[in-house]
mmCIF file of C-alpha atoms in Angstrom:
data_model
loop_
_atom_site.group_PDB
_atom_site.id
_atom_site.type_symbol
_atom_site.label_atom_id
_atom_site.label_comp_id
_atom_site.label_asym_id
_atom_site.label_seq_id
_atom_site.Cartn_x
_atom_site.Cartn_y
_atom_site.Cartn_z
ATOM 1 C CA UNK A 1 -12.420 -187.496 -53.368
ATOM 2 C CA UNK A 2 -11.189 -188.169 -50.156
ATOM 3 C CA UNK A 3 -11.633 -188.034 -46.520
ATOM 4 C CA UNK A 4 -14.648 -188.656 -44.510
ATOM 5 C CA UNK A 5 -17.933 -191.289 -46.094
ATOM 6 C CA UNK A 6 -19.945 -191.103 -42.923
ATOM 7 C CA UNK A 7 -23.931 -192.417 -43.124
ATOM 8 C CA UNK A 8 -26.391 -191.488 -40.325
ATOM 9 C CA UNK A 9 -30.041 -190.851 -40.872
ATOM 10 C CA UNK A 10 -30.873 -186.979 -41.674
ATOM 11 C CA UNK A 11 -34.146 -185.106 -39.832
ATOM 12 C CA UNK A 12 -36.439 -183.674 -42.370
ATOM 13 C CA UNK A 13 -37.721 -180.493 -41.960
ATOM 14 C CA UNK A 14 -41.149 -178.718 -42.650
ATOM 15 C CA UNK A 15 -44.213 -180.246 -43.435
ATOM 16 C CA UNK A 16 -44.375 -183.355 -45.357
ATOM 17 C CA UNK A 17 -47.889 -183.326 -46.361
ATOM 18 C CA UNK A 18 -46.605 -180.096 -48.371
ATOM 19 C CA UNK A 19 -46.832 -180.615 -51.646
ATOM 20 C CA UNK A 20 -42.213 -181.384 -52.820
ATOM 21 C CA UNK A 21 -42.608 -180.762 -56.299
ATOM 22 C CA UNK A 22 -43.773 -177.119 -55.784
ATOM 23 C CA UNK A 23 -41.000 -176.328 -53.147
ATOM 24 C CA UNK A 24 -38.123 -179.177 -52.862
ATOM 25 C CA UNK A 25 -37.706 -180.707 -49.373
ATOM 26 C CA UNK A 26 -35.187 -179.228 -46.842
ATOM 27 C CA UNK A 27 -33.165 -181.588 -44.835
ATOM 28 C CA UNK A 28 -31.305 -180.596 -41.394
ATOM 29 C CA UNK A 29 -28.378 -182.472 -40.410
ATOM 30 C CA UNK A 30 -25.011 -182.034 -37.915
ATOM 31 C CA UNK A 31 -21.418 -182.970 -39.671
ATOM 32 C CA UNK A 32 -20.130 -182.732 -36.787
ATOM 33 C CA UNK A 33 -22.511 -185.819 -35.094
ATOM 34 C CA UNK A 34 -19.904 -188.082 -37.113
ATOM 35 C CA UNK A 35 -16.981 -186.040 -37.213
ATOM 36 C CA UNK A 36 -14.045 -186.137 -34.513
ATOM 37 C CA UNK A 37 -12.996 -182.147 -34.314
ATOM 38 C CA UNK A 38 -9.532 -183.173 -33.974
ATOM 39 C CA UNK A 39 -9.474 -184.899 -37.642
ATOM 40 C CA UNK A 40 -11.493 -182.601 -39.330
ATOM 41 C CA UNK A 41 -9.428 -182.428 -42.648
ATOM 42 C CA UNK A 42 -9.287 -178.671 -44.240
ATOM 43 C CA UNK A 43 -11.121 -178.986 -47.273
ATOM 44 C CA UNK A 44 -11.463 -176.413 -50.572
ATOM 45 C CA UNK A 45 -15.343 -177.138 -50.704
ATOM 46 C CA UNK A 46 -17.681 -179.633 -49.046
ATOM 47 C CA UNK A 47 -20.182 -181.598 -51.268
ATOM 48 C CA UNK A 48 -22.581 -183.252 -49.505
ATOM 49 C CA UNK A 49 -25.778 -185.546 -51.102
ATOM 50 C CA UNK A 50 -28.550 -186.743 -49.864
ATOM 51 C CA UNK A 51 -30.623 -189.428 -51.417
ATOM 52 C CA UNK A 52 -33.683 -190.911 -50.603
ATOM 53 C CA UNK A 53 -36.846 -193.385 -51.750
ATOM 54 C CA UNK A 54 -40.562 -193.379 -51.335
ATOM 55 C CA UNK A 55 -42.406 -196.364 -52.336
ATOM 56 C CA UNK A 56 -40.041 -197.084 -55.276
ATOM 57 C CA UNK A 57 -39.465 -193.034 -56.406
ATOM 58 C CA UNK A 58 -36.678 -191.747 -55.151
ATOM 59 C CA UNK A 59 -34.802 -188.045 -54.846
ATOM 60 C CA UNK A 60 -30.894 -187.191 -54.953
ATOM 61 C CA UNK A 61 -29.683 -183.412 -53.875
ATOM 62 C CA UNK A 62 -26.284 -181.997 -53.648
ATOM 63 C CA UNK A 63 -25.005 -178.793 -51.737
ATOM 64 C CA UNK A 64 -21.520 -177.503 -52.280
ATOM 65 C CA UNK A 65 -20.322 -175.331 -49.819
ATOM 66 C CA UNK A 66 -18.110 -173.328 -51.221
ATOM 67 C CA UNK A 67 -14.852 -171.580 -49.353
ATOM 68 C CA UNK A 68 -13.834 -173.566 -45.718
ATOM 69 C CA UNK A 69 -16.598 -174.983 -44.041
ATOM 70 C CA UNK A 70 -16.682 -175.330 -40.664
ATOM 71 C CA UNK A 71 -16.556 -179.784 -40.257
ATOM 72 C CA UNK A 72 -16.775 -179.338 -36.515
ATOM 73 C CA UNK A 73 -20.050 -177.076 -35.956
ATOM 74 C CA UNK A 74 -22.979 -178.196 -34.228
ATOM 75 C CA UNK A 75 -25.189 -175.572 -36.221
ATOM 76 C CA UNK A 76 -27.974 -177.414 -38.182
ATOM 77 C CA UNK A 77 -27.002 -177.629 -41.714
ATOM 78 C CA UNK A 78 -29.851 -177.030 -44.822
ATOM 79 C CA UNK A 79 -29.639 -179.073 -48.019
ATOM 80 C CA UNK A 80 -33.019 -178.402 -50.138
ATOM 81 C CA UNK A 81 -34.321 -180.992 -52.549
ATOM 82 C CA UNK A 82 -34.901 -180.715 -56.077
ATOM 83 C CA UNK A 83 -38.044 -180.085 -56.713
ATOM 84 C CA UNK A 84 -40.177 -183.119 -58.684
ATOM 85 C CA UNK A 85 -41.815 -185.352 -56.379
ATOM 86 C CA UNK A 86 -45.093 -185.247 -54.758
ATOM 87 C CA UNK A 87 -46.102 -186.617 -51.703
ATOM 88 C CA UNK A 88 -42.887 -188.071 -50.487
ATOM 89 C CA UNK A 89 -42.074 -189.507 -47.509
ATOM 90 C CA UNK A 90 -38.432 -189.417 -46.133
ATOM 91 C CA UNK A 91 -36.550 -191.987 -45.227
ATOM 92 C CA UNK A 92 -33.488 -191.407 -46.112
ATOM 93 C CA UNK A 93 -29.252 -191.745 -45.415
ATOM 94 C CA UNK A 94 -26.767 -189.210 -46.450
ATOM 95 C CA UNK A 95 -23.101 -189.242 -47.254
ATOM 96 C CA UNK A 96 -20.552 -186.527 -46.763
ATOM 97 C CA UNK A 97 -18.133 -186.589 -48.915
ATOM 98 C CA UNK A 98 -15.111 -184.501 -48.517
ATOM 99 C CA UNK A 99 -13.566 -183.388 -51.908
ATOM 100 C CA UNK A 100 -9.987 -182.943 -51.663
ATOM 101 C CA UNK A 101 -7.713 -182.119 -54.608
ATOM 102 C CA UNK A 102 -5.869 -179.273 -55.936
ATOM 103 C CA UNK A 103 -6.137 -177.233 -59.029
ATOM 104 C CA UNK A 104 -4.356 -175.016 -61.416
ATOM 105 C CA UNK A 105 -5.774 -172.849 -63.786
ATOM 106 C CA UNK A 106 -3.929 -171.420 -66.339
ATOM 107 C CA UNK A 107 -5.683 -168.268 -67.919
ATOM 108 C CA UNK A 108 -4.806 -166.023 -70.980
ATOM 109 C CA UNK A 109 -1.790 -163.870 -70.719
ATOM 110 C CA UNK A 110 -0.194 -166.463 -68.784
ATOM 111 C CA UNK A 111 -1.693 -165.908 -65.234
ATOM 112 C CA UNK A 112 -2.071 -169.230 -62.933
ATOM 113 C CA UNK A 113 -4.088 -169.771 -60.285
ATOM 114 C CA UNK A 114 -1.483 -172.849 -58.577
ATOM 115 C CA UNK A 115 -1.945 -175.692 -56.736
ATOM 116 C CA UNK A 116 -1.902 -173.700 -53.413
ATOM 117 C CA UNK A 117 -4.508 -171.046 -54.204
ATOM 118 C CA UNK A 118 -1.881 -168.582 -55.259
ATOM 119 C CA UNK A 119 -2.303 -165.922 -58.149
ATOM 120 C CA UNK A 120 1.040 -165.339 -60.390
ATOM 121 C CA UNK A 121 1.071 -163.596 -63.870
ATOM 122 C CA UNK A 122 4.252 -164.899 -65.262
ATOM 123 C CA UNK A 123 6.661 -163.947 -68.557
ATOM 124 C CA UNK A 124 5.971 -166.932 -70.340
ATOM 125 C CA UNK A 125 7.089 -167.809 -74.401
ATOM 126 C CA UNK A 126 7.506 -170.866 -76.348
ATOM 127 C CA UNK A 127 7.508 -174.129 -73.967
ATOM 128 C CA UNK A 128 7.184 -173.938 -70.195
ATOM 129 C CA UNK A 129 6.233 -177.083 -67.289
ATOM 130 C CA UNK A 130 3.123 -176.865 -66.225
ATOM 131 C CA UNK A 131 3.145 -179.978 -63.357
ATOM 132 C CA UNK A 132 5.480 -183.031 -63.748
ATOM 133 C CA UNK A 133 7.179 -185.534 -61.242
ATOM 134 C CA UNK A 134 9.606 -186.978 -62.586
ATOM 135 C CA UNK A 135 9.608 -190.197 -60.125
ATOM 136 C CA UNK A 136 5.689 -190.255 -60.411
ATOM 137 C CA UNK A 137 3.698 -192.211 -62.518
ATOM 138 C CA UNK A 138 1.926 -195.037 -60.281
ATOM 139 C CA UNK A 139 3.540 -198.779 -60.553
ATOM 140 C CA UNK A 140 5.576 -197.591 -63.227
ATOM 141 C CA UNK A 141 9.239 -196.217 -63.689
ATOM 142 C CA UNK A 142 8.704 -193.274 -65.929
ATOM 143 C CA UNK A 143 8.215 -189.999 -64.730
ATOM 144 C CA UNK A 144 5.079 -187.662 -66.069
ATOM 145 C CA UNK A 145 4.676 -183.744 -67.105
ATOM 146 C CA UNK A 146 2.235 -181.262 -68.454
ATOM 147 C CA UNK A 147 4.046 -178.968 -70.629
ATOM 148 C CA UNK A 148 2.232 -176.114 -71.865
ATOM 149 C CA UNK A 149 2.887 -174.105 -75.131
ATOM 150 C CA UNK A 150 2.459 -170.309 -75.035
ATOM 151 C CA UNK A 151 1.923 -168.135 -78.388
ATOM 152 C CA UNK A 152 0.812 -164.500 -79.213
ATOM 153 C CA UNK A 153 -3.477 -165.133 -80.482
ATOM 154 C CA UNK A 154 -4.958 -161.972 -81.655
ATOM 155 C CA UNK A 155 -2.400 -160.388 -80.092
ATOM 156 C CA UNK A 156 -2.874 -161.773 -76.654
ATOM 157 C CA UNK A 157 -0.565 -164.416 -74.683
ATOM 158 C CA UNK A 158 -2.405 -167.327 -75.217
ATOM 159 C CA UNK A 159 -1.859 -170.979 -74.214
ATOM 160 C CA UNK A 160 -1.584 -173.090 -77.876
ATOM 161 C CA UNK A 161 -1.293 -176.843 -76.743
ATOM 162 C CA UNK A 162 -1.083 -178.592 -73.730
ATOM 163 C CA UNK A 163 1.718 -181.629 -74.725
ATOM 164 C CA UNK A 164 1.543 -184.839 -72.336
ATOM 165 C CA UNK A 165 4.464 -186.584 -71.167
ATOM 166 C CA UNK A 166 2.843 -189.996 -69.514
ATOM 167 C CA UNK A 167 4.865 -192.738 -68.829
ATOM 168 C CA UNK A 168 5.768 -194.436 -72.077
ATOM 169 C CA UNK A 169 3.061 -192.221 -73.952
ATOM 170 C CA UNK A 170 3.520 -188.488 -75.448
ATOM 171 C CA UNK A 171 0.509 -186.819 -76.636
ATOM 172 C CA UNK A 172 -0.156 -182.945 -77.483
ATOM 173 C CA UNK A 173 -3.603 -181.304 -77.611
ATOM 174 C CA UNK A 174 -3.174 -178.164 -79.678
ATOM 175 C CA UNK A 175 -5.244 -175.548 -80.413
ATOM 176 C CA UNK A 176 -8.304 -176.162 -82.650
ATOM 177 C CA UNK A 177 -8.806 -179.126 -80.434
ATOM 178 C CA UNK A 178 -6.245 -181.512 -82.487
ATOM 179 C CA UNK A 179 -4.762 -183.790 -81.011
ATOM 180 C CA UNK A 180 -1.334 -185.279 -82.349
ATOM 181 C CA UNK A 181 -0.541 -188.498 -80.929
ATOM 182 C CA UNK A 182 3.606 -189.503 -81.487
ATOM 183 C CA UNK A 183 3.441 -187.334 -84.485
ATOM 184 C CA UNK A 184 0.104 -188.358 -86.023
ATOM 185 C CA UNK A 185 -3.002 -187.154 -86.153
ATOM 186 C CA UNK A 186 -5.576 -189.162 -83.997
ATOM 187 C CA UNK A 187 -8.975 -188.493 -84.342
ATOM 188 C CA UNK A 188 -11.408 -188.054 -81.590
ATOM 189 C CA UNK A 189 -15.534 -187.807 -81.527
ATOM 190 C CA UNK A 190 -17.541 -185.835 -79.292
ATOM 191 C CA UNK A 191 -18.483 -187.095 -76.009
ATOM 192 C CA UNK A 192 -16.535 -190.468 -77.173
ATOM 193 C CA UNK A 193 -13.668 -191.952 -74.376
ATOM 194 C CA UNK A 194 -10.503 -192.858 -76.367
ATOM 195 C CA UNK A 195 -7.554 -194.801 -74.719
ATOM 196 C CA UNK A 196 -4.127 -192.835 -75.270
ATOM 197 C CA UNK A 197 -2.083 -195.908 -73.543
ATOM 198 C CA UNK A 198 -0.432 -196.245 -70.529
ATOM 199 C CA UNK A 199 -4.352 -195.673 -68.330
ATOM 200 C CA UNK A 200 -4.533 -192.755 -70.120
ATOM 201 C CA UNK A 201 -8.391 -191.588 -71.436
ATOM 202 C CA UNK A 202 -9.067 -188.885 -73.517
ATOM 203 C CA UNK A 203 -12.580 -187.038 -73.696
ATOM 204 C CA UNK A 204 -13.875 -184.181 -75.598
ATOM 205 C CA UNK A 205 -16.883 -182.850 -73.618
ATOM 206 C CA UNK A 206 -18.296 -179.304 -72.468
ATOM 207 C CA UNK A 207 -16.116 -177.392 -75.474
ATOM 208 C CA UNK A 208 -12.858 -179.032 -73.801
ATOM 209 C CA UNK A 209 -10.521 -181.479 -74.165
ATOM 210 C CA UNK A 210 -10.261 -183.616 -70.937
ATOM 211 C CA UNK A 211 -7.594 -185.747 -70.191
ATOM 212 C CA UNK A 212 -7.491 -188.254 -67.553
ATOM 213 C CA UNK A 213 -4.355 -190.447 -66.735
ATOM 214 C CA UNK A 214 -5.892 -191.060 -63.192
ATOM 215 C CA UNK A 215 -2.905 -189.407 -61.482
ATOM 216 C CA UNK A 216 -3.780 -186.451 -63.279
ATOM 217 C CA UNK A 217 -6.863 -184.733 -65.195
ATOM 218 C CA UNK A 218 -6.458 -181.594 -67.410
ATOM 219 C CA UNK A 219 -8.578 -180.065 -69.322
ATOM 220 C CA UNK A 220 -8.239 -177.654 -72.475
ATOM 221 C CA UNK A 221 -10.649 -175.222 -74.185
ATOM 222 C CA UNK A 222 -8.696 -175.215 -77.878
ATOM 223 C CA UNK A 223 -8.164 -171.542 -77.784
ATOM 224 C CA UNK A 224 -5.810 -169.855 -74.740
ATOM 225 C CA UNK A 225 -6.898 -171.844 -71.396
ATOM 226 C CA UNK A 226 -6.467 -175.047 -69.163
ATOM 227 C CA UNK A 227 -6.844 -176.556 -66.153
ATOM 228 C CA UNK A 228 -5.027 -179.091 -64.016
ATOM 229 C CA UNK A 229 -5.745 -180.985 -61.267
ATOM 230 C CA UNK A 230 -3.739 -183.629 -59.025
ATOM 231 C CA UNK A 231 -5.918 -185.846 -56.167
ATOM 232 C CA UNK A 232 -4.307 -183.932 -53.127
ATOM 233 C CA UNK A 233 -4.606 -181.113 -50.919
ATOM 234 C CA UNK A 234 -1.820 -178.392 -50.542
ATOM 235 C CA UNK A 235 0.829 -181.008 -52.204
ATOM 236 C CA UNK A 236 4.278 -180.909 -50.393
ATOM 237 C CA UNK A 237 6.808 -180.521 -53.695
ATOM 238 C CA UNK A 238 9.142 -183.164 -53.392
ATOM 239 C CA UNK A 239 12.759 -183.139 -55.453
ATOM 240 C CA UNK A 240 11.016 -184.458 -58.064
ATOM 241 C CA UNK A 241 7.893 -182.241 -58.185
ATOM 242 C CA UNK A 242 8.095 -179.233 -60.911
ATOM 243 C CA UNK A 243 6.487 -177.052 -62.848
ATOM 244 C CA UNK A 244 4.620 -173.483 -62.520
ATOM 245 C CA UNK A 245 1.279 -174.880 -60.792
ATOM 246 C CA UNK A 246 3.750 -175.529 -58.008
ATOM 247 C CA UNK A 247 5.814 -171.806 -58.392
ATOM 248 C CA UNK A 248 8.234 -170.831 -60.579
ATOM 249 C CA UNK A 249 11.763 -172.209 -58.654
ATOM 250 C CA UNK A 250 13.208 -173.508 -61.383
ATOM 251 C CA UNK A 251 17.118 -173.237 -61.023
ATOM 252 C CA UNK A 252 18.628 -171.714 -63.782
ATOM 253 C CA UNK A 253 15.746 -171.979 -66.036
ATOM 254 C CA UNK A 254 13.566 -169.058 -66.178
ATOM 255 C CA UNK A 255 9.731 -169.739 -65.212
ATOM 256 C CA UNK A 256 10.283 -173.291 -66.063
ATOM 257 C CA UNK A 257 10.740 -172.708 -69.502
ATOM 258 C CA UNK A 258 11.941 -175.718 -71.694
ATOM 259 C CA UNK A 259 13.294 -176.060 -74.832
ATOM 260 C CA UNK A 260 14.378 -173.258 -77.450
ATOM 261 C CA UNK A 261 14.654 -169.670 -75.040
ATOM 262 C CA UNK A 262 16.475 -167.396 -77.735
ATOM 263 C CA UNK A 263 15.120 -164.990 -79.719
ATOM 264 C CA UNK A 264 10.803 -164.700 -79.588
ATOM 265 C CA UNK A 265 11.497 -166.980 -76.193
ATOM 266 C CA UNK A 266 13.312 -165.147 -74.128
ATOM 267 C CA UNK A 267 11.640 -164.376 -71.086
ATOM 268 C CA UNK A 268 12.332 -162.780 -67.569
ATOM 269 C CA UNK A 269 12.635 -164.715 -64.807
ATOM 270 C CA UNK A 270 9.583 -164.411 -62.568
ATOM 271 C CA UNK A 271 6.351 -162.224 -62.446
ATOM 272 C CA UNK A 272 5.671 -159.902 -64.883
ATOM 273 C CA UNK A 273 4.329 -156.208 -63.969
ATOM 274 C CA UNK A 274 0.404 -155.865 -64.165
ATOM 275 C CA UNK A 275 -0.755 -152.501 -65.449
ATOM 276 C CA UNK A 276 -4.562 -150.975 -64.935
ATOM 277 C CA UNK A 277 -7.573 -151.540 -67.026
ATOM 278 C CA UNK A 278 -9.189 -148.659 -67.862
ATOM 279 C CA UNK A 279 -12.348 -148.377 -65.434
ATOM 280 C CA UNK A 280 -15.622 -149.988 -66.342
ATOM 281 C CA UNK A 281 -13.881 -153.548 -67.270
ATOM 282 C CA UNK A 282 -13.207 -156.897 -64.950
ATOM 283 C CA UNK A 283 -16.295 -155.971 -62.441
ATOM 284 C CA UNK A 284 -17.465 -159.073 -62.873
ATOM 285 C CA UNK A 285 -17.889 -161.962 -60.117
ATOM 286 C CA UNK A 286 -14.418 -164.337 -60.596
ATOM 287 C CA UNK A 287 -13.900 -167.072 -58.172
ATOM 288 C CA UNK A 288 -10.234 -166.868 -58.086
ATOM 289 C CA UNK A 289 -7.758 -163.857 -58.275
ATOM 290 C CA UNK A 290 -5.442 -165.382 -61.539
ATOM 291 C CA UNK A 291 -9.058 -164.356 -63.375
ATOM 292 C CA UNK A 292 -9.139 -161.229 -62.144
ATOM 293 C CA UNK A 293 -5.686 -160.682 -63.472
ATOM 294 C CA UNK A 294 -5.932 -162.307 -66.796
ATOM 295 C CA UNK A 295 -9.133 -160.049 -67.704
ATOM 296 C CA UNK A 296 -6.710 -157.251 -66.454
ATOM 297 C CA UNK A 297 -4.226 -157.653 -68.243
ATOM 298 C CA UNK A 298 -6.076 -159.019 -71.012
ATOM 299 C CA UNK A 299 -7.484 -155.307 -71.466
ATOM 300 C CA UNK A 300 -3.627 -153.680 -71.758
ATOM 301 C CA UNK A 301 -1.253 -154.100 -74.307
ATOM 302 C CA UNK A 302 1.140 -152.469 -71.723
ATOM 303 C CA UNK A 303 1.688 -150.070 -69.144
ATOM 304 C CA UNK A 304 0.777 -147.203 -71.127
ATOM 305 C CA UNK A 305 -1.428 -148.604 -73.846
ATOM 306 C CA UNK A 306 -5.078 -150.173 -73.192
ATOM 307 C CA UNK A 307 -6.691 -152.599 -76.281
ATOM 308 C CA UNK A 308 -9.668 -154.364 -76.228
ATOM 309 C CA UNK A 309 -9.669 -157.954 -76.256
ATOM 310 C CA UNK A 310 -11.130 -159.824 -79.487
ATOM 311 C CA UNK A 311 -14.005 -162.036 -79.165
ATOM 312 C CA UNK A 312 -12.032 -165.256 -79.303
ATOM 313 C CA UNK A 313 -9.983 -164.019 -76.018
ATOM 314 C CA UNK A 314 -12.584 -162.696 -73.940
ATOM 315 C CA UNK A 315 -14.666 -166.091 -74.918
ATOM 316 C CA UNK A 316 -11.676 -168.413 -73.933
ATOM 317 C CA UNK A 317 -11.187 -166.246 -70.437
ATOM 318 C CA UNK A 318 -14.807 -166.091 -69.629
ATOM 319 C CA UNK A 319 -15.427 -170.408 -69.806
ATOM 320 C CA UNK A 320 -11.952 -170.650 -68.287
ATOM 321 C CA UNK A 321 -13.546 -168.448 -65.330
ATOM 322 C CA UNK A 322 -17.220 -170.217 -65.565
ATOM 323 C CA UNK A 323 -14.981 -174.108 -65.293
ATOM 324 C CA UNK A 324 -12.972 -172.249 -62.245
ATOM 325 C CA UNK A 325 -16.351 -171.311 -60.349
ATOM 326 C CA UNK A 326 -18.171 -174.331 -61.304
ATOM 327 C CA UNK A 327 -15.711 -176.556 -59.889
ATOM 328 C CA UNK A 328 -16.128 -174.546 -56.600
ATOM 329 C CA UNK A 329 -19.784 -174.574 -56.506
ATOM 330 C CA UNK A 330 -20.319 -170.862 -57.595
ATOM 331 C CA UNK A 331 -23.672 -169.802 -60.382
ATOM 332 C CA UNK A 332 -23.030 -167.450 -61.993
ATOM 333 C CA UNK A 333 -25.179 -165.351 -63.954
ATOM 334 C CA UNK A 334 -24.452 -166.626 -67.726
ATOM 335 C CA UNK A 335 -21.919 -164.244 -69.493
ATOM 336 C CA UNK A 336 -22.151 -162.742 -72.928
ATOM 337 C CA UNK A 337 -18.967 -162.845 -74.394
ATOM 338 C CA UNK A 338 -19.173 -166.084 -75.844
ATOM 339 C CA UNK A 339 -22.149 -167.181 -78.832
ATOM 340 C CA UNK A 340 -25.466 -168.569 -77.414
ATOM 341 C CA UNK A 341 -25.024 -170.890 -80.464
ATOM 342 C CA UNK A 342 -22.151 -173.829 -79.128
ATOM 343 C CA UNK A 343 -21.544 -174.916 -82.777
ATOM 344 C CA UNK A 344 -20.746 -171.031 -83.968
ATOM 345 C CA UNK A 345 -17.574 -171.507 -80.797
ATOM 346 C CA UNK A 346 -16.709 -174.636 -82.171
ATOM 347 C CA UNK A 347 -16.108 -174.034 -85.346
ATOM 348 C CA UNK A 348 -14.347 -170.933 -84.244
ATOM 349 C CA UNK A 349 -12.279 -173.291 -82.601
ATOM 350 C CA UNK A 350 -11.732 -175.368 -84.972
ATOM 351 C CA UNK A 351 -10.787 -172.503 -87.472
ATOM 352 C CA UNK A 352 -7.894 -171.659 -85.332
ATOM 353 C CA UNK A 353 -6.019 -174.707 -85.452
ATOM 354 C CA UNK A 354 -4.517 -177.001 -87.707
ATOM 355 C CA UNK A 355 -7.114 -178.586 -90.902
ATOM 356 C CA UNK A 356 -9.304 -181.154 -89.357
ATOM 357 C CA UNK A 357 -12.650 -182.257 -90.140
ATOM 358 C CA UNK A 358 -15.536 -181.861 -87.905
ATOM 359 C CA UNK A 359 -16.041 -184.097 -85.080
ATOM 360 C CA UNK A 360 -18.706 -182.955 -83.132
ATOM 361 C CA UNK A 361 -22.397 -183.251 -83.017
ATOM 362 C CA UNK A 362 -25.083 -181.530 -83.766
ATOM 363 C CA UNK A 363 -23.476 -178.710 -85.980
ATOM 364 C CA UNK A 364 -24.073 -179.967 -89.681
ATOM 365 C CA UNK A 365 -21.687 -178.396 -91.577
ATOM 366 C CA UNK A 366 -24.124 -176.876 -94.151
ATOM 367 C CA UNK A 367 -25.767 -174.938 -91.276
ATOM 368 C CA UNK A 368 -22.394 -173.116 -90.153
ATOM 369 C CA UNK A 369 -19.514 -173.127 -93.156
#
């Protein structure tokens, strides 16, 4: 996060003799009392928290205000309180902070969602950047990059492994949640931090794969999604800036493919045609327009020819569109393509990848194989 820690005390609203743990406490406040209008930064979403104490209980809330909020109005500002305490007294500082960073989503049936909120649905096959600089890594003189590996699941474009390129370090999370670590397997355990080398921290949490080099976090849901995300806002690509979450200029390589691009890998240089879903599918709310798209085109095999997704895909689109929303602030309303059960997805997951052994918790094997 960056931008703008400002602390100034906050006016409660209401009646404080009403009882807080039946109806949360609502707090009014004016961003722009500590904001200059002329260096209000432009922000994807604002999170702001309040915290407070009462004779030694105290509350925390968060609002995120999803979309471009206005930094420089003098409008009064709500931010309700959890409900859970009674009889509290406020007294209270708050701190704005202004998240800025920039994300790329990479869906099934290789649509992105880029670093500069722009929706692309690409010809992608075999091995294409995702995000590198090659001068970047901090204090160090290697260069990093995302590539990300693209295969036909269930019949679907799907994205099979993200592979890391960090500094001295080269890691690959494939599908089925494996990770292969200079050609050997390393094992991970659920909700368990494990150093890759080079600042590098690995984390599998929430049915994903998070990786966090500092520079750079991405995540991976073992099946046919990701996300990226770099600590700036609207990045200016430099010379040595590359990769699809920027766009697809790529010289005389096609969609930034890498590697072997003959026979199953040949692709066409930039977007691919969308075709319509029959009527009746992708109504539902999608913070972005890349999920639109994928669920699109997700539901046609091609122009002429509609199939329906298998339960794997639409599972793998619908988290990838939950994490997308989430990020931004957005409930939604709990979707039903994916098993109430977690353990029944991750051992789905697991099935689809390369033999490993169980490394979650609570899923005993004897209750699910």
């Amino acid at each position: 996060s960056s931008g703008i820690n400002a602390e100034w005390p906050l006016r409660p609203g209401g009646d404080l003799n009403d009882n807080v743990a039946e109806r949360g406490l609502t707090i009014y406040y004016r961003i722009a009392d500590k904001i200059i209008p002329t260096e209000a930064p432009t922000v994807d979403y604002l999170s702001i928290t309040a915290s407070g104490h009462w004779e030694g209980e105290g509350f925390t809330a968060t609002h995120f205000f999803t979309g471009a909020p206005d930094l420089t109005s003098s409008a009064p500002l709500e931010l309700t309180t959890t409900p859970g305490l009674d009889n509290l007294e406020f007294a209270t500082e708050a701190t704005v902070e202004l998240v800025e960073k920039s994300h790329c989503s990479i869906y099934p049936m290789g649509v992105l969602h880029n670093f500069y909120s722009e929706s692309a649905y690409y010809d992608v096959a075999c091995t294409h950047v995702l995000v590198g600089d090659v001068f970047g890594v901090p204090d160090s003189p290697y260069g990093w990059f995302i590539y990300g590996e693209f295969d036909v699941y269930d019949g679907k474009m799907s994205l099979a492994s993200m592979s890391f390129y960090a500094g001295p370090n080269t890691f690959q999370v494939q599908r089925g949640w494996m990770i292969n670590l200079n050609g050997e397997k390393f094992l991970i355990y659920e909700g368990e931090e494990f150093e890759m080398g080079g600042g590098c921290i690995v984390l599998f949490a929430d049915l994903h794969v998070k990786v966090d080099c500092g520079y750079f976090v991405a995540y991976y849901d073992g099946m046919a999604a990701g996300h990226i995300e770099i600590p700036q806002r609207d990045p200016v690509k430099g010379p040595g800036n590359v990769g699809l979450c920027y766009d697809n200029e790529s010289g005389h390589r096609s969609n930034w493919q890498v590697g072997e691009t003959e026979g199953r890998c040949v692709v066409t240089h930039g977007e691919a045609g969308l075709c319509e879903p029959p009527p009746g599918v992708c109504e539902d709310v999608y913070c972005d327009d890349a999920a639109r798209i994928s669920c699109q085109q997700l539901y046609c095999a091609d122009s002429a020819t509609v199939t329906t997704p298998s339960e794997a895909q639409l599972c793998s689109f619908e988290r990838a569109n939950e994490w997308r929303c989430a990020e931004l602030g957005v409930e939604l309303v709990p979707g039903t393509a994916c098993p109430a059960d977690d353990c029944l997805w991750k051992f789905k997951v697991l099935g689809a990848g390369c033999p490993q052994d169980p490394f979650f918790t609570g899923c005993p094997i004897a209750g699910y194989l």
